Coordinates of C-alpha atoms and ligand atoms in Angstrom, one line a residue:
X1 CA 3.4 25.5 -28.1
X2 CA 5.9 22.6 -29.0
X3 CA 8.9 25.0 -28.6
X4 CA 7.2 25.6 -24.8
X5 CA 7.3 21.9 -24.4
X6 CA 10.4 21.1 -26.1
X7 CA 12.0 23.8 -24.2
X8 CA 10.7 22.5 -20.9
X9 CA 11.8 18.8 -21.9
X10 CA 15.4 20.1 -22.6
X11 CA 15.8 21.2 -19.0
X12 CA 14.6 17.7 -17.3
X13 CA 16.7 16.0 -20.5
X14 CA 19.7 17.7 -18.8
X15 CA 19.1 16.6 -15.5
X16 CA 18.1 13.0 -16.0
X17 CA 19.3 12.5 -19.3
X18 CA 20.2 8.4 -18.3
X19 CA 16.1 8.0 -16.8
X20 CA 14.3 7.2 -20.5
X21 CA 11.4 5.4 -18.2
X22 CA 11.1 8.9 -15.8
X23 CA 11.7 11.3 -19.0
X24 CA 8.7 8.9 -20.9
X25 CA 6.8 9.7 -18.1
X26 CA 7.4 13.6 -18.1
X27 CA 7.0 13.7 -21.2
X28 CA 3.6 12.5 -21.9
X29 CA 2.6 14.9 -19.1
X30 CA 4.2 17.8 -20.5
X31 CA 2.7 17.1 -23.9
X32 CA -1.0 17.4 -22.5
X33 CA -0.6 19.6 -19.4
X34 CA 2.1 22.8 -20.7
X35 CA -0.6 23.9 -23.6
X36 CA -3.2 23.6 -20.1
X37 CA -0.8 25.8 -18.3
X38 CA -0.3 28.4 -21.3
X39 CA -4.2 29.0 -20.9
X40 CA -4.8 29.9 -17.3
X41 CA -3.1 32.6 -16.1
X42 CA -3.1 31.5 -12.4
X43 CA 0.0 28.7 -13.6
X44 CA 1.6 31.0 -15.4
X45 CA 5.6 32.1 -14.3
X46 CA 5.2 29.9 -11.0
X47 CA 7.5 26.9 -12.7
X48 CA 5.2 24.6 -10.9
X49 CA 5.8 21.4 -13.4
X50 CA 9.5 22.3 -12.9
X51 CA 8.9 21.8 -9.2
X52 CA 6.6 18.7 -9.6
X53 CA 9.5 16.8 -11.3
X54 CA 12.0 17.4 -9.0
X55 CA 11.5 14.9 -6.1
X56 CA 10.7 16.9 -2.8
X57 CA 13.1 13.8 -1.1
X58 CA 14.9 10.7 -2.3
X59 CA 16.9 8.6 0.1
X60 CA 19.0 5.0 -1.1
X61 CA 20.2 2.9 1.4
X62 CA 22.2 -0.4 1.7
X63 CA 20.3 -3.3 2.6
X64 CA 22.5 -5.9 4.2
X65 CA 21.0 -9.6 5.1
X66 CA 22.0 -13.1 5.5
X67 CA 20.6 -15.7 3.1
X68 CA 20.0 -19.5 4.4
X69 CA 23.7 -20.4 3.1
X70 CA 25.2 -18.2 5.4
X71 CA 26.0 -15.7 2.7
X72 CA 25.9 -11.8 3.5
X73 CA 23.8 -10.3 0.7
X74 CA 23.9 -6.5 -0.2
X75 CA 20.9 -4.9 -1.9
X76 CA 20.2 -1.1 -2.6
X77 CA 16.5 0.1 -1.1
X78 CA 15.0 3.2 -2.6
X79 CA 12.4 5.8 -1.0
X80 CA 11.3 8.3 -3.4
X81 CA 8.9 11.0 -1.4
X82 CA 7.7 13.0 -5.0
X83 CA 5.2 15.4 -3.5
X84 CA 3.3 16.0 -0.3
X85 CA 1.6 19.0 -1.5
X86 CA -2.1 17.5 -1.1
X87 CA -1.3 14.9 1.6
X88 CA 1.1 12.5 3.0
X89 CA 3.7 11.0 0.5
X90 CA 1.9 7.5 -0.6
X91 CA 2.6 4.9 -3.1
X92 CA 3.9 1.0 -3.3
X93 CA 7.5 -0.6 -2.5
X94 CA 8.7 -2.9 -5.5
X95 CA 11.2 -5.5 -5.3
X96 CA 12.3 -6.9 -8.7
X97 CA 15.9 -6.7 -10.0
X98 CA 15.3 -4.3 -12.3
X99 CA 14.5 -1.4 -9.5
X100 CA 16.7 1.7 -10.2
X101 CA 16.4 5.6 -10.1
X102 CA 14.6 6.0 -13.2
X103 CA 11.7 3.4 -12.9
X104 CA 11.3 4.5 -9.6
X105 CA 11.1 8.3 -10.4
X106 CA 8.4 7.2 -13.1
X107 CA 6.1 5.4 -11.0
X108 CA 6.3 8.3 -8.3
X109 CA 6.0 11.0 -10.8
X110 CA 2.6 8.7 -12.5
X111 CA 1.6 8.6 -8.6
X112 CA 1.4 12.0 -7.3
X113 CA -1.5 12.3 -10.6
X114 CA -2.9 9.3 -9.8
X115 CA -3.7 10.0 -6.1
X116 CA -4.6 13.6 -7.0
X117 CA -7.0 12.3 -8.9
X118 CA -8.6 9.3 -6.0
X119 CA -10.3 12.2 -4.5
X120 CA -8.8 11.5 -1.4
X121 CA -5.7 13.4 0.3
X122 CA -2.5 11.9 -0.4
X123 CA 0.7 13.3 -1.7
X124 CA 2.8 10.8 -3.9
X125 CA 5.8 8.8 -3.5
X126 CA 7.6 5.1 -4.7
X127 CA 10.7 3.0 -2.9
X128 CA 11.8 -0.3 -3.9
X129 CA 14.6 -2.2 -4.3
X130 CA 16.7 -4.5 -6.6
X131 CA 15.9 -7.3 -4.3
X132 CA 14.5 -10.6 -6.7
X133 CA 12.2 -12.3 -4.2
X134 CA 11.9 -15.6 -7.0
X135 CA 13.7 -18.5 -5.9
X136 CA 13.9 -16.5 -2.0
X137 CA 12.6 -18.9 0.8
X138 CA 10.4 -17.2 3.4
X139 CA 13.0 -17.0 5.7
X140 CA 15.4 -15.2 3.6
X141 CA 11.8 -12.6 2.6
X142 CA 11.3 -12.0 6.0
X143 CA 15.1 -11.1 6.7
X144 CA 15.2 -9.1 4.3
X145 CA 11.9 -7.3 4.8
X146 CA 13.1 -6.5 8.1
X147 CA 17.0 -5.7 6.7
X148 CA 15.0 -3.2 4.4
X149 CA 12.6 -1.6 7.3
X150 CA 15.3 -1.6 9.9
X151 CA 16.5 2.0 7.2
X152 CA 13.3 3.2 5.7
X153 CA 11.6 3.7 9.3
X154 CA 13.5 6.4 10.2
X155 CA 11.5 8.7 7.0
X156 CA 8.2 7.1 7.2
X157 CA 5.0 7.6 9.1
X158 CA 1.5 7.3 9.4
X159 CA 1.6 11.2 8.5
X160 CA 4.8 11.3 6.7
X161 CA 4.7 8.9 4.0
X162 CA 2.8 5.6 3.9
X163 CA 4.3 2.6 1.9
X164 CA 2.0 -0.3 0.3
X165 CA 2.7 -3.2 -2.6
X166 CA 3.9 -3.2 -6.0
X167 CA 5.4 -5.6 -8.0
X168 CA 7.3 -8.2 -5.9
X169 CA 5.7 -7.0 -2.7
X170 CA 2.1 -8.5 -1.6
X171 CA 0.2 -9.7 1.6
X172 CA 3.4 -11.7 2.9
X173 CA 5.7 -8.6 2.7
X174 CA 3.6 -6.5 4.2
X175 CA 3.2 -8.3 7.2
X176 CA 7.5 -8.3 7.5
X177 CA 8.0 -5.2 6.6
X178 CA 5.0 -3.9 9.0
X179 CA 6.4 -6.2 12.3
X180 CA 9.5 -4.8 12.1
X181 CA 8.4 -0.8 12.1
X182 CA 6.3 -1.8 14.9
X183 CA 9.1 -3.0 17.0
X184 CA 11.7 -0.5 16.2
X185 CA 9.1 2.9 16.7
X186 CA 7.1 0.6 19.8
X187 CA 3.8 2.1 17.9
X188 CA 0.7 -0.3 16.1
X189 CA 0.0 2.4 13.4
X190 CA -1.3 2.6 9.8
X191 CA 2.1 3.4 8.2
X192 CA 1.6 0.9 5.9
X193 CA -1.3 -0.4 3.6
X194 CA -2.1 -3.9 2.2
X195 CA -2.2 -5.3 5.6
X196 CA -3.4 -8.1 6.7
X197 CA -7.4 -8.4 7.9
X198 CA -6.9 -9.2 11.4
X199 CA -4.3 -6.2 12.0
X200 CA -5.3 -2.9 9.7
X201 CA -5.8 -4.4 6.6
X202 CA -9.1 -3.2 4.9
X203 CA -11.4 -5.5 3.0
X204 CA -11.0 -5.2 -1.2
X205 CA -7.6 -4.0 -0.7
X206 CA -6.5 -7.1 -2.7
X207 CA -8.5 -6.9 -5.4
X208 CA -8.8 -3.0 -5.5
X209 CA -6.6 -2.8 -8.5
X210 CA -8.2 -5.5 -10.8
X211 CA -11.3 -4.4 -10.1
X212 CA -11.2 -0.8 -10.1
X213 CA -9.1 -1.4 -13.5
X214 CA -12.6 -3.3 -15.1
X215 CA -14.6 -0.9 -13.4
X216 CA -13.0 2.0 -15.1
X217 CA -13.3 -0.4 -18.5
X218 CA -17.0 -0.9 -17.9
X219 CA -17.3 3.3 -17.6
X220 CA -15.8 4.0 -20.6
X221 CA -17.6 1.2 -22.3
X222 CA -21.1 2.8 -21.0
X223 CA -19.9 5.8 -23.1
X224 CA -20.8 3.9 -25.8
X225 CA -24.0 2.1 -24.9
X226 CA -21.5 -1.0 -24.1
X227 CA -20.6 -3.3 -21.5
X228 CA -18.3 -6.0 -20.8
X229 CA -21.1 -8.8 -20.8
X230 CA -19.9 -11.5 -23.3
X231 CA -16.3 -9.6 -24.9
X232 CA -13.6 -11.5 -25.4
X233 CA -10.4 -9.9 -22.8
X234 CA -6.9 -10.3 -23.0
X235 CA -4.7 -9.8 -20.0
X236 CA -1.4 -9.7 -18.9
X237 CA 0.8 -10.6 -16.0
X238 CA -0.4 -13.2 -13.6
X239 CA -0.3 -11.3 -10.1
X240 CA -2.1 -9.6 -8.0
X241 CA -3.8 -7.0 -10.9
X242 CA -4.1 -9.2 -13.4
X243 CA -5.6 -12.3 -11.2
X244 CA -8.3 -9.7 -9.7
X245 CA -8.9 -8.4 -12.9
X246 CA -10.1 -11.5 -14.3
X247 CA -12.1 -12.2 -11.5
X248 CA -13.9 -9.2 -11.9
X249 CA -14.3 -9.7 -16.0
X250 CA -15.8 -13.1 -15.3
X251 CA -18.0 -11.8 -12.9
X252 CA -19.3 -9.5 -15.5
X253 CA -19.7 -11.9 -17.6
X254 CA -17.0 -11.6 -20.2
X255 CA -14.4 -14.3 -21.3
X256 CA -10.8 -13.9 -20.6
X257 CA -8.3 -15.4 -22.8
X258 CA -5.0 -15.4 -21.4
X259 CA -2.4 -14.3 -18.7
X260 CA 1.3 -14.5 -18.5
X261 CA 4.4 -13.9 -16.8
X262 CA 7.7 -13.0 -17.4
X263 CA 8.4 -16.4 -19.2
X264 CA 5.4 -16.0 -21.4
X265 CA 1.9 -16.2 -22.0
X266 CA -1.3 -19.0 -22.4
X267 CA -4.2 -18.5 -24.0
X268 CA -7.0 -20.4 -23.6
X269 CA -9.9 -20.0 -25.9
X270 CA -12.5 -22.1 -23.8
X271 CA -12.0 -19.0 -21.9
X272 CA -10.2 -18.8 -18.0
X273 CA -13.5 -19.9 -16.0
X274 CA -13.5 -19.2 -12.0
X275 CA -12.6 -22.8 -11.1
X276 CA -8.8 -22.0 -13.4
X277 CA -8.6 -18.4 -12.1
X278 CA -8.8 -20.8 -9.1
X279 CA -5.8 -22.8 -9.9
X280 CA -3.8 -19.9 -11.3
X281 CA -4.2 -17.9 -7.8
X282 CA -3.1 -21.3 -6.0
X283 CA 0.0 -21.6 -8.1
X284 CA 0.8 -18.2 -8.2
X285 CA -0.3 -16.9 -4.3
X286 CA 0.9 -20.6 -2.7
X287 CA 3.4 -22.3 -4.6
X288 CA 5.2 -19.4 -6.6
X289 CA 5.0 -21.0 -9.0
X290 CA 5.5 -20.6 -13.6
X291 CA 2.3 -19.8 -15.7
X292 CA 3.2 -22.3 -18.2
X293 CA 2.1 -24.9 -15.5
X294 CA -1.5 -24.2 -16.9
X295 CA -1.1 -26.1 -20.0
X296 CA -0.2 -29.3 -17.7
X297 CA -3.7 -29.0 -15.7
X298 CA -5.6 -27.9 -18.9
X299 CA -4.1 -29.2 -21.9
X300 CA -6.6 -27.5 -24.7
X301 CA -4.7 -24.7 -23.4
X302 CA -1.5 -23.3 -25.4
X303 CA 1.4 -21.4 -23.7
X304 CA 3.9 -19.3 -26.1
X305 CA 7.2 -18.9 -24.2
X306 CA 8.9 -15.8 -24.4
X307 CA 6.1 -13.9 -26.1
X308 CA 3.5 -11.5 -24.9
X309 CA -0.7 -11.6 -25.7
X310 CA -1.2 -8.8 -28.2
X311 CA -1.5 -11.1 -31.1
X312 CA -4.8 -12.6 -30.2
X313 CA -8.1 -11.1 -31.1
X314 CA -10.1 -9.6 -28.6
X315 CA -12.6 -6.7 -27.9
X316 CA -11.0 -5.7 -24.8
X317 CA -7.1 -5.8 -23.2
X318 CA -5.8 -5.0 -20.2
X319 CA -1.9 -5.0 -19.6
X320 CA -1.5 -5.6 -16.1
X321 CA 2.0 -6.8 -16.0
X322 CA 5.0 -4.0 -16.3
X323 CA 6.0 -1.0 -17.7
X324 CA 6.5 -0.7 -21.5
X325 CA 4.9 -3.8 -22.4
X326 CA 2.9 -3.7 -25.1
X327 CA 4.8 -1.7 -28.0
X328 CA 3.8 0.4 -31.5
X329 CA 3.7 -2.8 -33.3
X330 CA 0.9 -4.6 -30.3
X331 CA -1.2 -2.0 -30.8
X332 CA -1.4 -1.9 -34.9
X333 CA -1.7 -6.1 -34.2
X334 CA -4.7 -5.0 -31.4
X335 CA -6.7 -2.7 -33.8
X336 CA -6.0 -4.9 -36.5
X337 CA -7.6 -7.4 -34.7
X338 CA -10.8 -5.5 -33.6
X339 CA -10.0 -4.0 -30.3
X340 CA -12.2 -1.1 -28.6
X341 CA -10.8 -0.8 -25.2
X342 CA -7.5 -1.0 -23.0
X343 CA -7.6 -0.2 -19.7
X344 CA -4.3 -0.2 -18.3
X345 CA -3.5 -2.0 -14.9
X346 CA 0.0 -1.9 -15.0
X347 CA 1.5 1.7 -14.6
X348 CA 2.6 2.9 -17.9
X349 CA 2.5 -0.7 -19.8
X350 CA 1.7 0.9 -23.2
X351 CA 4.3 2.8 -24.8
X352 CA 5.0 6.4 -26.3
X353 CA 3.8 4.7 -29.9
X354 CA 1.0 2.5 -28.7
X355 CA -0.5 5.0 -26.6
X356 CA -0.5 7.4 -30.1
X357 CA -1.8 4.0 -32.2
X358 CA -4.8 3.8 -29.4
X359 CA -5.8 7.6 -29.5
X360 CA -5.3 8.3 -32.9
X361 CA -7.8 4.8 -33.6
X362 CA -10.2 6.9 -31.4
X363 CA -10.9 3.8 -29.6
X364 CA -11.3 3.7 -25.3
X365 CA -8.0 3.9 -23.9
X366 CA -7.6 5.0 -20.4
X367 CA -3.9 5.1 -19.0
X368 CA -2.9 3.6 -16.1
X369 CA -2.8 6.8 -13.7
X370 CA -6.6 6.9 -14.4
X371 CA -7.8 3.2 -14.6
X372 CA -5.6 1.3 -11.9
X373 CA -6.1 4.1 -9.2
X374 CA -8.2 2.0 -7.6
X375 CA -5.3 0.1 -5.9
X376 CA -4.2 3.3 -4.1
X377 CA -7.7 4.7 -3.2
X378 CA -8.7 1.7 -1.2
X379 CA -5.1 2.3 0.5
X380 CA -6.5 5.7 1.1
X381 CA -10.0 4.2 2.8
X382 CA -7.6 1.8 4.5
X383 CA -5.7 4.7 5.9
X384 CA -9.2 6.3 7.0
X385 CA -10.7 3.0 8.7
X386 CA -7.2 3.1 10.5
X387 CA -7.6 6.4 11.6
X388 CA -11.4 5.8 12.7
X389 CA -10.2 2.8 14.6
X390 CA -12.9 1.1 12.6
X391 CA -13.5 -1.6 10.0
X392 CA -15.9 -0.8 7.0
X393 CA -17.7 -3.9 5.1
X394 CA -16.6 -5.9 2.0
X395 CA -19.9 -4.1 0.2
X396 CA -19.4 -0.7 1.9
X397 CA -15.6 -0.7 0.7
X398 CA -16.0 -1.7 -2.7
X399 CA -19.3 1.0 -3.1
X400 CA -16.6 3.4 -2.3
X401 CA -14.0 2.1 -4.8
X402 CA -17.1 1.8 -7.4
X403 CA -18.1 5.9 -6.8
X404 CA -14.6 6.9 -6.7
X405 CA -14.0 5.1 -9.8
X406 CA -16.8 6.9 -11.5
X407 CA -15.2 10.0 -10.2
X408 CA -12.1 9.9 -12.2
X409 CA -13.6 8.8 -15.4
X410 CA -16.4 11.9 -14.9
X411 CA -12.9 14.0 -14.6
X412 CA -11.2 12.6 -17.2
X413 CA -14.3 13.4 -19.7
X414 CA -14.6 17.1 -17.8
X415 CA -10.8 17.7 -18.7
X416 CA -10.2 15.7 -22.1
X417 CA -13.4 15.4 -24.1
X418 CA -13.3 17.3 -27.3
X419 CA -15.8 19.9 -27.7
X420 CA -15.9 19.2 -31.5
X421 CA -15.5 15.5 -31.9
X422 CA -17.1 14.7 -28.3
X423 CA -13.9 12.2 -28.6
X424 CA -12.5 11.7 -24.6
X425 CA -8.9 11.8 -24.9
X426 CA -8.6 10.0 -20.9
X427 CA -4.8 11.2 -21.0
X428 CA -5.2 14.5 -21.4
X429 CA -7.9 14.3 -19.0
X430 CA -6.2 12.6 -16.5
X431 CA -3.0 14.7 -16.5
X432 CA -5.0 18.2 -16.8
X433 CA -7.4 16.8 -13.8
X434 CA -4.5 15.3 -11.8
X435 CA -2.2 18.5 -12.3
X436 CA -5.2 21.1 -11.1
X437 CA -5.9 20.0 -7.9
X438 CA -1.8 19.4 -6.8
X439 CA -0.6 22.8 -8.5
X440 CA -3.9 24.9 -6.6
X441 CA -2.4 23.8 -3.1
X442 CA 1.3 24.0 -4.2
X443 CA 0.1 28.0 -5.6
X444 CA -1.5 28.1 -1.8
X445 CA 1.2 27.0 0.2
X446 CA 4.3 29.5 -1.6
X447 CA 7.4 28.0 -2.5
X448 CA 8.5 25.6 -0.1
Ligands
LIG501 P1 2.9 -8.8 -8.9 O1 4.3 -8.9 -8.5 O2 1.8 -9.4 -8.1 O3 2.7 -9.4 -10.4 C1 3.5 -8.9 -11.4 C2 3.2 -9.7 -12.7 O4 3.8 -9.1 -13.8 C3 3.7 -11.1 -12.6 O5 3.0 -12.0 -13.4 C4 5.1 -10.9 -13.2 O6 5.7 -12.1 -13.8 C5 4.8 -9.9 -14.3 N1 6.0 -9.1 -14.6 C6 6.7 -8.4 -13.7 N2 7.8 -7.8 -14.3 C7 7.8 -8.3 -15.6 C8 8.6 -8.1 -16.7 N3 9.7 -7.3 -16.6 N4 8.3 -8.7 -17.8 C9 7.2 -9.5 -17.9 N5 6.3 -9.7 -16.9 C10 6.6 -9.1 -15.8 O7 2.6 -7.3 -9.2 P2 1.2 -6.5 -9.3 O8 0.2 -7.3 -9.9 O9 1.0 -5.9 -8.0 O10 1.7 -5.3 -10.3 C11 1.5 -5.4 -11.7 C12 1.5 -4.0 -12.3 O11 0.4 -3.2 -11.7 C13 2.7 -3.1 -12.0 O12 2.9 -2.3 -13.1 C14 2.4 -2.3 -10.8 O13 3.1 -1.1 -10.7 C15 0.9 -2.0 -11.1 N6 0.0 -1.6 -10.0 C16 -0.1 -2.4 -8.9 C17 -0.9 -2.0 -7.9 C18 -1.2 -2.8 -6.7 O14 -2.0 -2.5 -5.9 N7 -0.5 -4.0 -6.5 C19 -1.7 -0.7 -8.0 C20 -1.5 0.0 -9.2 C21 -0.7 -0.5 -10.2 P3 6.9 -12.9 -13.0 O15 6.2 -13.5 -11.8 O16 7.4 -13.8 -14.0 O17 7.9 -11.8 -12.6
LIG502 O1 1.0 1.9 -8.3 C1 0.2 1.9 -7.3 O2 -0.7 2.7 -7.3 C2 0.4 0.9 -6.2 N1 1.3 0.1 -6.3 C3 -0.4 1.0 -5.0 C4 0.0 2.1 -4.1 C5 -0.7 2.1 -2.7 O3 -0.2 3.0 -1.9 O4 -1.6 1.4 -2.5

């Protein structure tokens, strides 16, 4: 079996040998899905993970725009379209200066499972670009919003591929990005998600991700006999996961610790009550502004500059901030320290080591293609109210997100609990379940 997988791993090494965040990706894939594919004849000799890592379309572009001194500015804009095999290509734009090939290959590859396993029909796909909106006026967002849609129109659609947000990219993008596509095609359609409520957007889209994230938590925690009702949580990243999230683990009834952002983290062990989420959403949502600007409004509070949250004790974490954030040695410092659950909200936040620290502790760890689907299946019942010309209620919409929640983490148990241990490895389970369901249509539909 590893000479199968190392074999397979060779070939994508070859052809993206200078991707480390798109081969990590592959790679935990391969590990749980090849043995999968070596048991069930119908996969066998049809190279289908071959074909699922090779991008069905990726186009760059130049982005040229005009900032407020005059300056002509030149960014590079990225659509990857990973797989359409089950639906439309979906998945979120991100603009951060770190966008390149490989992160975006990653989070495209981690999509196409992740909406495979919402239930719903929609392929998988990830753009971006190495845009940094901090600092950026709305003036110069919106110019170059509309620099960046004036391209990628041309190879999306309502039922070709249908953008949404990501890191860098919320409500105030959106809205941009969506004017512009409606002026150049002339057409007031749902090519995009994360709108606004008055014009397509669908209640709970904001907080789909946070939420959806807890709710998976609170799943897994029911395993046990356990809920989130007085734990002590620790979360990352101070956007739009991380701040819903919170709201959500409050709401519950649990005490959250800490947030941060790329300058560092606070913790506050009076816990971060409704009325501060309340003050962190102003001075995130309203006046962009630093985390550490919590400390000034509540002083018993400490920030650590530079530094990340896995060194304080809690019963429950959720990175909801980046990719590869929380390493080998966070995790030993996490079970040290007494922790039973992380539910990722970030896309791929733990790495190759921590992931290994979490499932060889046997504690509940679900990965991100699993726990933060939520974000993307409320895209898909935005999509669906678009298409009905119809919008659902706050309550209706989050029952939905609530049963499809409960969906993946029944599949995830159906495809990676351990017959002998009754331990449920949610990685396995979400890659095996993901894979299924996106190689049975790709087997249906012949080599294309
Ligand atoms: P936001 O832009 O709203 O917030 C991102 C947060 O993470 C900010 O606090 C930001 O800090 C921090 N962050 C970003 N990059 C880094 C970095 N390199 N190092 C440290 N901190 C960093 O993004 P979202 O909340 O939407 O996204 C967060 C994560 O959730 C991402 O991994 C995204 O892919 C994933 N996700 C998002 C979904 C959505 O619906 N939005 C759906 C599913 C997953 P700072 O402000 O300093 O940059
Ligand atoms: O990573 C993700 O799932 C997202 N950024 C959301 C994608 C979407 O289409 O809503």
């Amino acid at each position: 079996m590893k000479h199968k997988i190392e074999g397979f791993l060779d070939l994508v090494r070859q052809r993206n040998g200078h991707e480390p965040e798109f081969l990590q990706a592959v790679e935990e894939v391969a590990e749980t899905v090849i043995p999968y594919i070596v048991q069930h004849d119908i996969y066998h000799g049809k190279n289908i993970l071959l074909r699922m890592v090779e991008p069905e379309r990726a186009v760059t572009f130049r982005v040229n725009w005009v900032d407020d001194s005059g300056e002509i500015q030149v960014n590079r804009g990225y659509r990857i379209q990973m797989n359409s095999a089950i639906g439309p290509y979906k998945g979120g734009l991100r603009f951060h200066p770190s966008v390149n090939m490989s992160i975006l290959k990653f989070l495209a590859f981690e999509q196409v499972f992740k909406n495979s396993l919402t239930t719903l029909p929609m392929g998988g796909g990830k753009g971006g670009s190495d845009f940094d909106p901090k600092g950026k006026s709305d003036n110069e967002i919106m110019r170059f919003c509309h620099a960046f849609m004036s391209e990628l129109f041309r190879h999306i659609g309502p039922n070709t591929d249908v953008p949404a947000g990501d890191i860098g990219v919320g409500g105030r993008e959106i809205g941009f990005l969506f004017g512009m596509y409606k002026k150049l095609r002339n057409e007031f359609t749902g090519v995009l998600t994360g709108k606004g409520m008055t014009w397509g957007g669908s209640l709970i889209r904001p907080e789909a991700t946070g939420y959806g994230t807890v709710y998976f938590a609170q799943k897994m925690l029911q395993t046990k006999g356990d809920d989130i009702g007085g734990k002590t949580v620790t979360i990352s990243g101070s956007g739009n996961v991380a701040q819903y999230a919170a709201e959500k683990v409050i709401q519950l009834g649990g005490k959250v610790i800490t947030l941060s952002d790329s300058s560092g983290y606070i913790v506050d062990n009076e816990g971060i009550n409704s009325d501060k989420l309340a003050f962190v959403m102003d001075l995130k949502n309203n006046k962009r502004g630093r985390i550490s600007a919590y400390i000034e409004a509540y002083p018993t509070a400490k920030f650590f500059a530079n530094k990340r949250p896995w060194n304080e004790p809690c019963d429950i974490a959720l990175p909801c901030a980046t990719q590869n954030e929380l390493d080998g040695n966070d995790a030993k410092t996490l079970l040290e320290n007494g922790c039973i659950c992380v539910s990722e909200g970030a896309n791929m936040p733990s790495n190759k080591e921590a992931v290994s620290a979490f499932l060889n502790a046997k504690i509940l760890f679900a990965p991100g293609k699993a726990s933060n689907a939520g974000g993307v299946a409320t895209s898909g019942l935005e999509m669906t109210q678009n298409s009905l010309r119809y919008n659902w209620t706050r309550d209706e919409v989050d029952s939905k997100l609530q049963e499809i929640m409960g969906n993946i983490h029944d599949k995830c148990i159906e495809f990676g609990r351990d017959d002998k241990t009754g331990y449920v490895d949610y990685v396995k389970g979400a890659n095996i379940a993901g894979f299924v369901k996106v190689a049975d249509a790709m087997l249906a539909q012949g080599v294309v």
